[in-house]
PDB file of C-alpha atoms in Angstrom:
ATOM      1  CA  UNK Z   1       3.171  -5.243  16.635  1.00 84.00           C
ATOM      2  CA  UNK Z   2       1.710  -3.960  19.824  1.00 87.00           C
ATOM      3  CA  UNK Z   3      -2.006  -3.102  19.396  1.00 96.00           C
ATOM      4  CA  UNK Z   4      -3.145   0.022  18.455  1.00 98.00           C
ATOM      5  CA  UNK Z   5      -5.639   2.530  19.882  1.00 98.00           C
ATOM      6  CA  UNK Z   6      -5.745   4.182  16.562  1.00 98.00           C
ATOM      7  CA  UNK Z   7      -4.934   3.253  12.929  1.00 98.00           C
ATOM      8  CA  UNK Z   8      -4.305   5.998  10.785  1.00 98.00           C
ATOM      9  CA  UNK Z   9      -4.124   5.584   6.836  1.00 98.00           C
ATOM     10  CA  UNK Z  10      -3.135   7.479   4.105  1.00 97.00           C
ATOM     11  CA  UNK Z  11      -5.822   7.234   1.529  1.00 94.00           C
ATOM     12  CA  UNK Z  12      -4.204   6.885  -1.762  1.00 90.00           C
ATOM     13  CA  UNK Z  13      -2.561   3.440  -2.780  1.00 90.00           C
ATOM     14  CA  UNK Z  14      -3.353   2.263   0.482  1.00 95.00           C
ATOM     15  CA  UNK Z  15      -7.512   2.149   0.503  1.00 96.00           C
ATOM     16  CA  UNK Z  16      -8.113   3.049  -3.299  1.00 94.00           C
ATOM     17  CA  UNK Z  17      -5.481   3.761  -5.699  1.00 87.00           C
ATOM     18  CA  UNK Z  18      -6.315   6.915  -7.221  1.00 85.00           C
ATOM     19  CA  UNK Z  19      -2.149   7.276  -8.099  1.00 81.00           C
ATOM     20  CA  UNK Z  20      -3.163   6.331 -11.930  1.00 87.00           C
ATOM     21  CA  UNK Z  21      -5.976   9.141 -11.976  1.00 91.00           C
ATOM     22  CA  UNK Z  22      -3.093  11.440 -10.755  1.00 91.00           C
ATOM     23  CA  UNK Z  23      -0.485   9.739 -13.536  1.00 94.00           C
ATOM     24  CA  UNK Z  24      -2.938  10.751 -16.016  1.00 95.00           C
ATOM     25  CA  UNK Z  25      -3.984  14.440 -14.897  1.00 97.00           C
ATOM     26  CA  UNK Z  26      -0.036  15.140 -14.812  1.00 97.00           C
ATOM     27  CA  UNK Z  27       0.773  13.057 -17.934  1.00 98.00           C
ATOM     28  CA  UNK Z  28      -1.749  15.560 -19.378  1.00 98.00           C
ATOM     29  CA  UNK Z  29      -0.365  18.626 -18.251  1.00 98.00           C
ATOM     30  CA  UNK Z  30       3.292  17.647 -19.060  1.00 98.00           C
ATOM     31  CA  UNK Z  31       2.361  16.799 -22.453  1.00 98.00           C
ATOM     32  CA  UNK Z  32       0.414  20.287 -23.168  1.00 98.00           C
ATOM     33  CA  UNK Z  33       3.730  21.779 -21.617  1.00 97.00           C
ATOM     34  CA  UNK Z  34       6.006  19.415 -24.298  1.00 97.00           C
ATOM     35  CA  UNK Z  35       8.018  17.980 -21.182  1.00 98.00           C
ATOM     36  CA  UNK Z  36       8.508  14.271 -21.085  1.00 97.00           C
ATOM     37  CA  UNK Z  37       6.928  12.463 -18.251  1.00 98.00           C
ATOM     38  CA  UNK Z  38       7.054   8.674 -17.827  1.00 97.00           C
ATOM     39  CA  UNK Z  39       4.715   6.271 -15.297  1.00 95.00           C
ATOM     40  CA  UNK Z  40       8.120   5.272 -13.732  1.00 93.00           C
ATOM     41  CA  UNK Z  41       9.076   8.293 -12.786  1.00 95.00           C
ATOM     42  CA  UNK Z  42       5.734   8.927 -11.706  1.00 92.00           C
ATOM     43  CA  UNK Z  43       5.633   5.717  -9.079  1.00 85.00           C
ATOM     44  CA  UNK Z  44       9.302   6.557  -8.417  1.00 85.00           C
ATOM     45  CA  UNK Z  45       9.347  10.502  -7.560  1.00 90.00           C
ATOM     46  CA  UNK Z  46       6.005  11.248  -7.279  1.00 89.00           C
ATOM     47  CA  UNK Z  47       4.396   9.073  -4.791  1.00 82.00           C
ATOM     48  CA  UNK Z  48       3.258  10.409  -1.334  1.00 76.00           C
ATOM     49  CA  UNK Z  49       4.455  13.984  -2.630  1.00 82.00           C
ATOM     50  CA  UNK Z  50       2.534  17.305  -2.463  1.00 84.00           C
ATOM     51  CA  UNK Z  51       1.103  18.722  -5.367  1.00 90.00           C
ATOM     52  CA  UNK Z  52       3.599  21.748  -5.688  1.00 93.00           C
ATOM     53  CA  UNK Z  53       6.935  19.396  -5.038  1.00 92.00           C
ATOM     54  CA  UNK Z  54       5.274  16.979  -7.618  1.00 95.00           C
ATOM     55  CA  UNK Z  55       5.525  19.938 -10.384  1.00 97.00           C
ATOM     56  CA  UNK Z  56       8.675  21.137  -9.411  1.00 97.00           C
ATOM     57  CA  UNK Z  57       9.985  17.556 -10.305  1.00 97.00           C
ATOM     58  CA  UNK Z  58       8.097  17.503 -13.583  1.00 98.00           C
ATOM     59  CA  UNK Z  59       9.375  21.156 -14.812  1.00 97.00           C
ATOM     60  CA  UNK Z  60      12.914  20.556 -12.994  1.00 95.00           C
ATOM     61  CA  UNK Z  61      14.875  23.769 -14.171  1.00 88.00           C
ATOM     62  CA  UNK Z  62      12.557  25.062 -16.831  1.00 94.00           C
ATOM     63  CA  UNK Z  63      11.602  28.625 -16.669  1.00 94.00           C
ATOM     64  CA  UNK Z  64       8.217  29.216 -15.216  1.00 97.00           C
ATOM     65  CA  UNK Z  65       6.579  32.083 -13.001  1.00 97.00           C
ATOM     66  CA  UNK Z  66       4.777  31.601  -9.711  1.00 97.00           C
ATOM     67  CA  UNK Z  67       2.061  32.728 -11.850  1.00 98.00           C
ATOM     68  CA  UNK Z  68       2.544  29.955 -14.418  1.00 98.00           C
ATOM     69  CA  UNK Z  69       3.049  27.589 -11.302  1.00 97.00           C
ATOM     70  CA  UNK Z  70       0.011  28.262  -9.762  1.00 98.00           C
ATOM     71  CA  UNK Z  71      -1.722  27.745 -12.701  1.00 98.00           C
ATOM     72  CA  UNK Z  72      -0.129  24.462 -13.594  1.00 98.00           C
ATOM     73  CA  UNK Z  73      -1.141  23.095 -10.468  1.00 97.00           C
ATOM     74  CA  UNK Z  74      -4.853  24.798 -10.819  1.00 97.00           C
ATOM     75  CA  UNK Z  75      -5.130  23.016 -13.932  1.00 98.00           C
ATOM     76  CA  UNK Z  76      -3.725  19.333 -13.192  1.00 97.00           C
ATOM     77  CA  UNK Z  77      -6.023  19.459 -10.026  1.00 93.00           C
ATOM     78  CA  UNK Z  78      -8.904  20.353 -12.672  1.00 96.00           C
ATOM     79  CA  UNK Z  79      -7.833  17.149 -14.879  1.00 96.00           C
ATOM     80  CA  UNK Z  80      -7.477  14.991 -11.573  1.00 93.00           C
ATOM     81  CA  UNK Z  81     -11.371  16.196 -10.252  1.00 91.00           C
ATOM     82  CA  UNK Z  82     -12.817  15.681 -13.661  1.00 93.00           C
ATOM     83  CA  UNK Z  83     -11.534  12.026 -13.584  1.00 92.00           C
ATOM     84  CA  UNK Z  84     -12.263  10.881 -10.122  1.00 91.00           C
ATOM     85  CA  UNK Z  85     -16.208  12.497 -10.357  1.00 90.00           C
ATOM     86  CA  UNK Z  86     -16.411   8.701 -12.034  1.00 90.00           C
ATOM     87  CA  UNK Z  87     -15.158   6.881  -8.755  1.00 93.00           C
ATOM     88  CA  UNK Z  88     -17.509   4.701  -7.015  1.00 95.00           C
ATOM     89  CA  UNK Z  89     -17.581   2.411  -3.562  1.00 96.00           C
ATOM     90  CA  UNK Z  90     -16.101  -0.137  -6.166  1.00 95.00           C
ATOM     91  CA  UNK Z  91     -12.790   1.701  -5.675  1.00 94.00           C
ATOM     92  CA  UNK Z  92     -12.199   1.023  -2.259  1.00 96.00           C
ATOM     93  CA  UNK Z  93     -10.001  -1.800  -1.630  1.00 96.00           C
ATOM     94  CA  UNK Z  94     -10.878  -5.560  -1.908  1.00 96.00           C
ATOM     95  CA  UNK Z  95     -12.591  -6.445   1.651  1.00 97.00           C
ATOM     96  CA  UNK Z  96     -11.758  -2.115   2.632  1.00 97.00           C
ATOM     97  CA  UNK Z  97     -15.304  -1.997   4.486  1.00 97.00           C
ATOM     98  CA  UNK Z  98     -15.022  -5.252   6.050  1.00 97.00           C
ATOM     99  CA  UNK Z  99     -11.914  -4.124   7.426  1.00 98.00           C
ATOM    100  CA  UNK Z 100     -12.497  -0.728   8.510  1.00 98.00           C
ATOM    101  CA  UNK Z 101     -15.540  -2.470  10.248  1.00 98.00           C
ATOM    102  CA  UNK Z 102     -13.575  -4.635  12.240  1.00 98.00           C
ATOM    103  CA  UNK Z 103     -11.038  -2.614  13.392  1.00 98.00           C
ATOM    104  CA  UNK Z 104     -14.209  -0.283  14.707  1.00 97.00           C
ATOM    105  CA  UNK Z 105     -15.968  -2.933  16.115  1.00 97.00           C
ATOM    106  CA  UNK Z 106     -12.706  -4.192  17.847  1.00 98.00           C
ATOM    107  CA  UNK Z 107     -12.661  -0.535  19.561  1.00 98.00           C
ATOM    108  CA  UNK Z 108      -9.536   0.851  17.280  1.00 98.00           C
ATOM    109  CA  UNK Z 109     -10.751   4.418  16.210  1.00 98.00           C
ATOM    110  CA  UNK Z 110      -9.855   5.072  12.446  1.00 98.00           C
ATOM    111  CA  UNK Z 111      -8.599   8.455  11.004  1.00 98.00           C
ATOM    112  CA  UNK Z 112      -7.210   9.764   7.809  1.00 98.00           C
ATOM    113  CA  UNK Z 113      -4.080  11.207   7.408  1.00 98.00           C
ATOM    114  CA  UNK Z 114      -3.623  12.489   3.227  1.00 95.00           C
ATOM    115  CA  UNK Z 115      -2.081  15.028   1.986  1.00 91.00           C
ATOM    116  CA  UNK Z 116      -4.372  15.270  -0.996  1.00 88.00           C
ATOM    117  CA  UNK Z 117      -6.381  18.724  -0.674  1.00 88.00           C
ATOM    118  CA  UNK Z 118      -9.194  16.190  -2.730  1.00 88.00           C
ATOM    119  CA  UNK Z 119      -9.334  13.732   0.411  1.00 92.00           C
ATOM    120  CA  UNK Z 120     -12.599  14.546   1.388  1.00 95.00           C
ATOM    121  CA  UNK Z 121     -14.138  14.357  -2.274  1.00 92.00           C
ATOM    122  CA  UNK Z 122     -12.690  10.757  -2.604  1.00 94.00           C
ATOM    123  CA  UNK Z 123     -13.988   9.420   0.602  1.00 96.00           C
ATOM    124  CA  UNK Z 124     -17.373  10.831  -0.285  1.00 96.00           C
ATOM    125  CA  UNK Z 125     -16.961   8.807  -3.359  1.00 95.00           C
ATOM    126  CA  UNK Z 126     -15.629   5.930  -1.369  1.00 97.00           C
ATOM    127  CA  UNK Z 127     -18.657   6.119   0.839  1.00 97.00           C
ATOM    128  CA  UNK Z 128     -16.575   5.198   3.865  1.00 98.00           C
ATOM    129  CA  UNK Z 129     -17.057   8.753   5.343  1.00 97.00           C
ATOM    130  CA  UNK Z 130     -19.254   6.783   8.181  1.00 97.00           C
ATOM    131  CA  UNK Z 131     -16.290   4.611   9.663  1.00 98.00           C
ATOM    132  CA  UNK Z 132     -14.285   7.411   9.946  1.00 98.00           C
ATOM    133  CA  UNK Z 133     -13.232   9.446  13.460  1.00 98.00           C
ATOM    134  CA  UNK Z 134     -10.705  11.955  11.878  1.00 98.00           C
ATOM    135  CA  UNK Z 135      -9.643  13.268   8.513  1.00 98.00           C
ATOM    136  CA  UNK Z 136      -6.296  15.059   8.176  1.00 98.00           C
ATOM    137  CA  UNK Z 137      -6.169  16.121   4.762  1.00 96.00           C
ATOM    138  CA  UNK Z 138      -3.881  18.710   2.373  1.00 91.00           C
ATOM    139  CA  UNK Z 139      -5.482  21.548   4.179  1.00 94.00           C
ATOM    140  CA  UNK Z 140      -5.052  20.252   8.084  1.00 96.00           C
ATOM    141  CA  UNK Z 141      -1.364  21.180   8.404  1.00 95.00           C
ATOM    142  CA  UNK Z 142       1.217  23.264   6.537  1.00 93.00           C
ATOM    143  CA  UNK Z 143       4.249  20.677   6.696  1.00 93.00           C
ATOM    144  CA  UNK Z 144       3.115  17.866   4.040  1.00 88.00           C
ATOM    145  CA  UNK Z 145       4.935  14.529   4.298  1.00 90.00           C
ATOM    146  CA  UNK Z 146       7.871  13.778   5.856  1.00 92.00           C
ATOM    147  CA  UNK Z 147       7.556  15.588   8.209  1.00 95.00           C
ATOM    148  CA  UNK Z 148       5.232  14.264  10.994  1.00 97.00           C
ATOM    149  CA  UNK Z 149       2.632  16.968  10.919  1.00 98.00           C
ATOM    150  CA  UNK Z 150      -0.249  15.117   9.504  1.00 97.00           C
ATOM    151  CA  UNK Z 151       0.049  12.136  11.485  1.00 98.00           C
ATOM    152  CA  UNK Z 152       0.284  14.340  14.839  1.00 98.00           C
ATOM    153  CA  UNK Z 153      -2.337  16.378  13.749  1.00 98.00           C
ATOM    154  CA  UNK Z 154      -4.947  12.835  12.829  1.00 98.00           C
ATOM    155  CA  UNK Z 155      -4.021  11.411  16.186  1.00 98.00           C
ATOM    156  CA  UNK Z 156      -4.645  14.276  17.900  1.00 98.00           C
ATOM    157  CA  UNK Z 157      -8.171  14.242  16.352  1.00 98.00           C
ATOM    158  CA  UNK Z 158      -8.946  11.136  17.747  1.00 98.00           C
ATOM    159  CA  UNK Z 159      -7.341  11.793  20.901  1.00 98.00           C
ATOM    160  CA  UNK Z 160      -4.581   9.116  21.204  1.00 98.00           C
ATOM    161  CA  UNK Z 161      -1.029   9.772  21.637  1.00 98.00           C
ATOM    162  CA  UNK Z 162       0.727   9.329  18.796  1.00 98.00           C
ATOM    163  CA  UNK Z 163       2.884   6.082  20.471  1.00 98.00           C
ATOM    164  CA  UNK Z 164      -0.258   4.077  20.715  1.00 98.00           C
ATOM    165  CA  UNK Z 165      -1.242   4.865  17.250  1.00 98.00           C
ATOM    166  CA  UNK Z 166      -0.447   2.711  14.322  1.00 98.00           C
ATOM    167  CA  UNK Z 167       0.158   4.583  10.675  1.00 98.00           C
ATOM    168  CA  UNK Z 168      -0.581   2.444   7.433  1.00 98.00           C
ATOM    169  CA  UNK Z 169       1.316   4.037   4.325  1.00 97.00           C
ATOM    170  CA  UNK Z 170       2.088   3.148   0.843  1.00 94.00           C
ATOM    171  CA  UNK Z 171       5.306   5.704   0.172  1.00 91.00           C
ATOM    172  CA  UNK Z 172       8.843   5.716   2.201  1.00 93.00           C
ATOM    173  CA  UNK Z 173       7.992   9.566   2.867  1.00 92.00           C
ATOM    174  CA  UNK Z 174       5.053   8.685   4.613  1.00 95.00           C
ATOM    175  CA  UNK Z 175       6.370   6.070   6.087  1.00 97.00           C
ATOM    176  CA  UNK Z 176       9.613   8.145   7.171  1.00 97.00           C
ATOM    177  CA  UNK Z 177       6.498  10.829   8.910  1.00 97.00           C
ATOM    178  CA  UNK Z 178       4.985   8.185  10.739  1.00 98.00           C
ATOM    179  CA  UNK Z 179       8.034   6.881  12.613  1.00 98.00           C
ATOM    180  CA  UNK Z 180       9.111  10.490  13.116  1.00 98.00           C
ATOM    181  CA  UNK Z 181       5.914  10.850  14.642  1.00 98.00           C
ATOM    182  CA  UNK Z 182       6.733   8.282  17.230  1.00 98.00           C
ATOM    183  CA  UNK Z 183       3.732   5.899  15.687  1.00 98.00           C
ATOM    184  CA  UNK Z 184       4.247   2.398  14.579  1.00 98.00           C
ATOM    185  CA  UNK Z 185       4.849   1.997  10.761  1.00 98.00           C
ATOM    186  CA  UNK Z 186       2.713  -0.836   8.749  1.00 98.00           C
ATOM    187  CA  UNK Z 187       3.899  -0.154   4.730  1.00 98.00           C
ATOM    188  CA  UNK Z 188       1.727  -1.066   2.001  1.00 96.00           C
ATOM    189  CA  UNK Z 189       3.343  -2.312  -1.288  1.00 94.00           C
ATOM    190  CA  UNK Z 190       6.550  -3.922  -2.199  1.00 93.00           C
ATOM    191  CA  UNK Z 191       9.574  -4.164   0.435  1.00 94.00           C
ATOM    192  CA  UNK Z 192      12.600  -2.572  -1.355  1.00 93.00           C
ATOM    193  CA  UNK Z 193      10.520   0.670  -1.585  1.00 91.00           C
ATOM    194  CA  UNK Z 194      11.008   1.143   2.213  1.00 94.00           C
ATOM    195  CA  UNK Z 195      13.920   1.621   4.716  1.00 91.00           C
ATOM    196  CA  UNK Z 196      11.823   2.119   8.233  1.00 94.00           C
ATOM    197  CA  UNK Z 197       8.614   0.470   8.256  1.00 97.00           C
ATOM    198  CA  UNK Z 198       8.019  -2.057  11.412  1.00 97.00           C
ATOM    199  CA  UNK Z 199       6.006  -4.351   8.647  1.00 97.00           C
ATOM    200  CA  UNK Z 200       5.255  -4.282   5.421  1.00 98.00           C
ATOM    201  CA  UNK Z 201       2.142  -6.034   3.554  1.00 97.00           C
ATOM    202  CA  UNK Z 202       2.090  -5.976   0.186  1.00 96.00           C
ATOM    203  CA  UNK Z 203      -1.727  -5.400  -0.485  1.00 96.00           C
ATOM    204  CA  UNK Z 204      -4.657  -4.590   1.630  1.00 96.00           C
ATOM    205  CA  UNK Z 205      -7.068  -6.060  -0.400  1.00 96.00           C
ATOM    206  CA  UNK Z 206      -8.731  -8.933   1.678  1.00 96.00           C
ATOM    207  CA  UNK Z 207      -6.868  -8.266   4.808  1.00 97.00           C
ATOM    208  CA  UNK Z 208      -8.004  -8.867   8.166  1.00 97.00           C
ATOM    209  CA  UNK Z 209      -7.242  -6.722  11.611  1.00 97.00           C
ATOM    210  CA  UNK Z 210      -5.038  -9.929  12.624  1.00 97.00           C
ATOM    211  CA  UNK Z 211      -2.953  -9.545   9.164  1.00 97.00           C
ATOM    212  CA  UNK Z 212      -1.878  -5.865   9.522  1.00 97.00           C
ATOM    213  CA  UNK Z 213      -0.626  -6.360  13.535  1.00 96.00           C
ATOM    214  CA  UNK Z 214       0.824  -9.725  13.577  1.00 92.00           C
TER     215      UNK Z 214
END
């Protein structure tokens, strides 16, 4: 891969994996609605997917109100809060500040781009806030993944046009954004998950700024 002005990550499954914490709060809510939800379907359907989309596959054809809805959501988000209050630095991935450090020091500005509306609360937790140039997060754009929005919108942040920007993503929709975003597309996790990714690692845990471009 070419080298990057600008790496943009999504956050979850790629620097911490907070998709269990988000198994749970909906395992939680489909159970108190009596609708059967498995972890498959949950790393199959579910990953890299707005909150709204993500109950629409969970209630698939069953009767509720935009009312209902809104509260559903309300209320997994509540579950999902309550659990990740108890994340810690220790959640970032293996060697995640080394890394982050490096790619700063080797003049690579480092943005967000998540489509979790909780971004901000998790990097807090994280403590990485400090490394970061740009956050995109579930509030930044209207069009979540994949559509390009996010990405455009986090490389705009840090000022570098989107073909000199590298995105670093753990689901095929995000990884289907970034390359519609004209960016180079580093996946995270393993291959058969993705169709278009220019390189795919299956971990970032002890990774080095040489691993993800060459």
């Amino acid at each position: 891969m070419q080298r990057p002005k600008a790496i943009i990550f999504d956050l979850d499954g790629v620097l911490t994996d907070t998709s269990e914490y988000h198994y749970r709060a909906w395992k939680r809510l489909a159970d108190e609605e009596g609708i059967p939800f498995t972890h498959q379907e949950n790393d199959e359907y579910l990953r890299g997917v707005s909150r709204r989309e993500s109950l629409m596959y969970i209630i698939r054809g069953r009767n509720y109100s935009e009312v209902q809805i809104q509260e559903m959501m309300d209320r997994k988000n509540r579950y999902y809060n309550e659990m990740i209050t108890s994340m810690s630095p220790q959640d970032l991935v293996t060697g995640g500040r080394d890394l982050l450090s490096e790619i700063r020091n080797a003049g690579i500005k480092v943005a967000i781009a998540s489509g979790s509306k909780n971004c901000r609360l998790v990097l807090e937790h994280l403590d990485i806030m400090s490394y970061l140039d740009g956050i995109a997060d579930g509030y930044s754009v209207v069009n979540s993944k994949p559509a390009p929005d996010l990405f455009v919108y986090a490389a705009g942040l840090v000022q570098v046009p989107t073909p000199a920007c590298l995105g670093v993503e753990d689901a095929d929709a995000g990884i289907e954004a970034i390359k519609t975003a004209g960016m180079q597309a580093l996946a995270i996790g393993p291959k058969e998950r993705f169709h278009k990714a220019d390189k795919v690692l299956p971990t970032l845990a002890s990774m080095h700024l040489t691993d993800m471009l060459n």
